[in-house]
Amino acid sequence: MRFEVSKVLDAIEKRLSTDPALARGVVDLAEVVRYADLDGGRPATLLRLGLVVDALSRRLAEENVVVYVVVDRALLSDADLTSNERMVIRRWADDGLVEVLPGAGDRTLEVADLTGLPVISRRPYDDQRERRPWLGEPGRLLCPGYGPGNATIEPAVPGGPQPPSRATVRGQEVLARLWRCPEPGCAAFGPSRAGRPGGQPPPRLRDGVPVCPRHDEKLLAAGPRPAAEVLVARVDGTVRQRFVVSSDQPVVVGRAPDGLDQGPGVLMLGPWLAEEARRWISRSHVVLEILGDDLVARDVSTNGTVVRVGGSRAESDRLMLTRDQVRLLGDDDVIELYPGVQVARAGQWSSGGVANPSSVMADAPTMMIQLPASD
Ligand SMILES: [Zn+2]
């Protein structure tokens, strides 16, 4: 059973990021692990984070949805969690996948405030509404609950599809810069995030001064943050993966680009492709990069890359890039590696298009998580 639990935690780990460009919601982990009525199980279990991730994926109808997790430091010594769960959380923190600090509740709201991401919580935050009026806007506060056979996430204020995240003015200011933490080896604000995808989290603001959330040290400005675009890969109408292309990190998209599998700088489409598409699409097919302020596509394939100008399906708007040809991508342009295998800016498609996104809980032992019966 331990083996199955660790497989679930590995699956959850792939859905964690403190990069505001990739995350789709902010959660206070201490709250989530104690949502006992989600499954009627133990007072606290880390597996509930998986239920929440799955519920958010279903709400967004997307595969591989990522969350920004804030961990109250007290959770690291919480005896209601298993020692293995506490160890896993510590490792996630050391790897910069989650944020650990005292006072996670406040920080959760601050991250949502600065980045424009929704908060996922069952607290109504009545005491915060005056200071943070956005909590009353549609889609900004999402409440986990449970429906027949599954955990759910519903907006506290209904209002159609989730609006795109917009940082506040102060958020834009702090997110426009890179920051350095004086603490050696800081996972969030260290000198290099090499080997890990994604950009820096927003700093914590103490009396308006940016500080490291974990080390509580004043952060040093380290120049402008590299320009970045959030893109999505869609296969047969389903959003499979969001990813970031930045001026210091181009991304190679293909069937199985060289070197790494799903690491930074590489987007591997292979597992999502049917036989015909697998044969057509090159291992490394198209390179996306940012030059100046522009997003640019460069074909590196055998069979060429189609650009559908303005997202149009008309034959006259279909442009073929052959090897080493470069095209500056307009806001609505869609890249097509093969019919139905597409890459575009994240705002291009209003829905992720998948009714049943794959679950991070697939390997969960049923005796640990018992969802309400679906009768
Ligand atoms: Zn630090």
PDB file of N, CA and C and ligand atoms in Angstrom, residues 181 183 186 189 212 214-215 219, ligand 1:
ATOM      1  N   CYS A 181      17.410  36.038  -3.147  1.00  0.00           N
ATOM      2  CA  CYS A 181      17.389  35.898  -1.699  1.00  0.00           C
ATOM      3  C   CYS A 181      18.834  35.773  -1.215  1.00  0.00           C
ATOM      4  N   GLU A 183      19.885  34.266   1.272  1.00  0.00           N
ATOM      5  CA  GLU A 183      20.109  32.932   1.859  1.00  0.00           C
ATOM      6  C   GLU A 183      20.653  31.984   0.779  1.00  0.00           C
ATOM      7  N   CYS A 186      18.589  29.198  -1.712  1.00  0.00           N
ATOM      8  CA  CYS A 186      17.149  29.442  -1.660  1.00  0.00           C
ATOM      9  C   CYS A 186      16.498  28.876  -2.923  1.00  0.00           C
ATOM     10  N   PHE A 189      14.232  31.909  -4.774  1.00  0.00           N
ATOM     11  CA  PHE A 189      14.893  33.125  -5.251  1.00  0.00           C
ATOM     12  C   PHE A 189      16.407  32.961  -5.276  1.00  0.00           C
ATOM     13  N   CYS A 212      11.750  37.310   1.026  1.00  0.00           N
ATOM     14  CA  CYS A 212      11.605  35.895   0.691  1.00  0.00           C
ATOM     15  C   CYS A 212      10.583  35.275   1.641  1.00  0.00           C
ATOM     16  N   ARG A 214      10.071  32.236   2.488  1.00  0.00           N
ATOM     17  CA  ARG A 214      10.595  31.169   3.336  1.00  0.00           C
ATOM     18  C   ARG A 214      11.621  31.672   4.343  1.00  0.00           C
ATOM     19  N   HIS A 215      12.535  32.529   3.889  1.00  0.00           N
ATOM     20  CA  HIS A 215      13.646  32.945   4.747  1.00  0.00           C
ATOM     21  C   HIS A 215      13.443  34.304   5.400  1.00  0.00           C
ATOM     22  N   LEU A 219      14.655  40.844  -0.203  1.00  0.00           N
ATOM     23  CA  LEU A 219      15.137  40.386  -1.509  1.00  0.00           C
ATOM     24  C   LEU A 219      15.856  41.515  -2.238  1.00  0.00           C
TER      25      LEU A 219
HETATM   26 ZN    ZN B   1      14.908  32.626   0.373  1.00  0.00          ZN
END
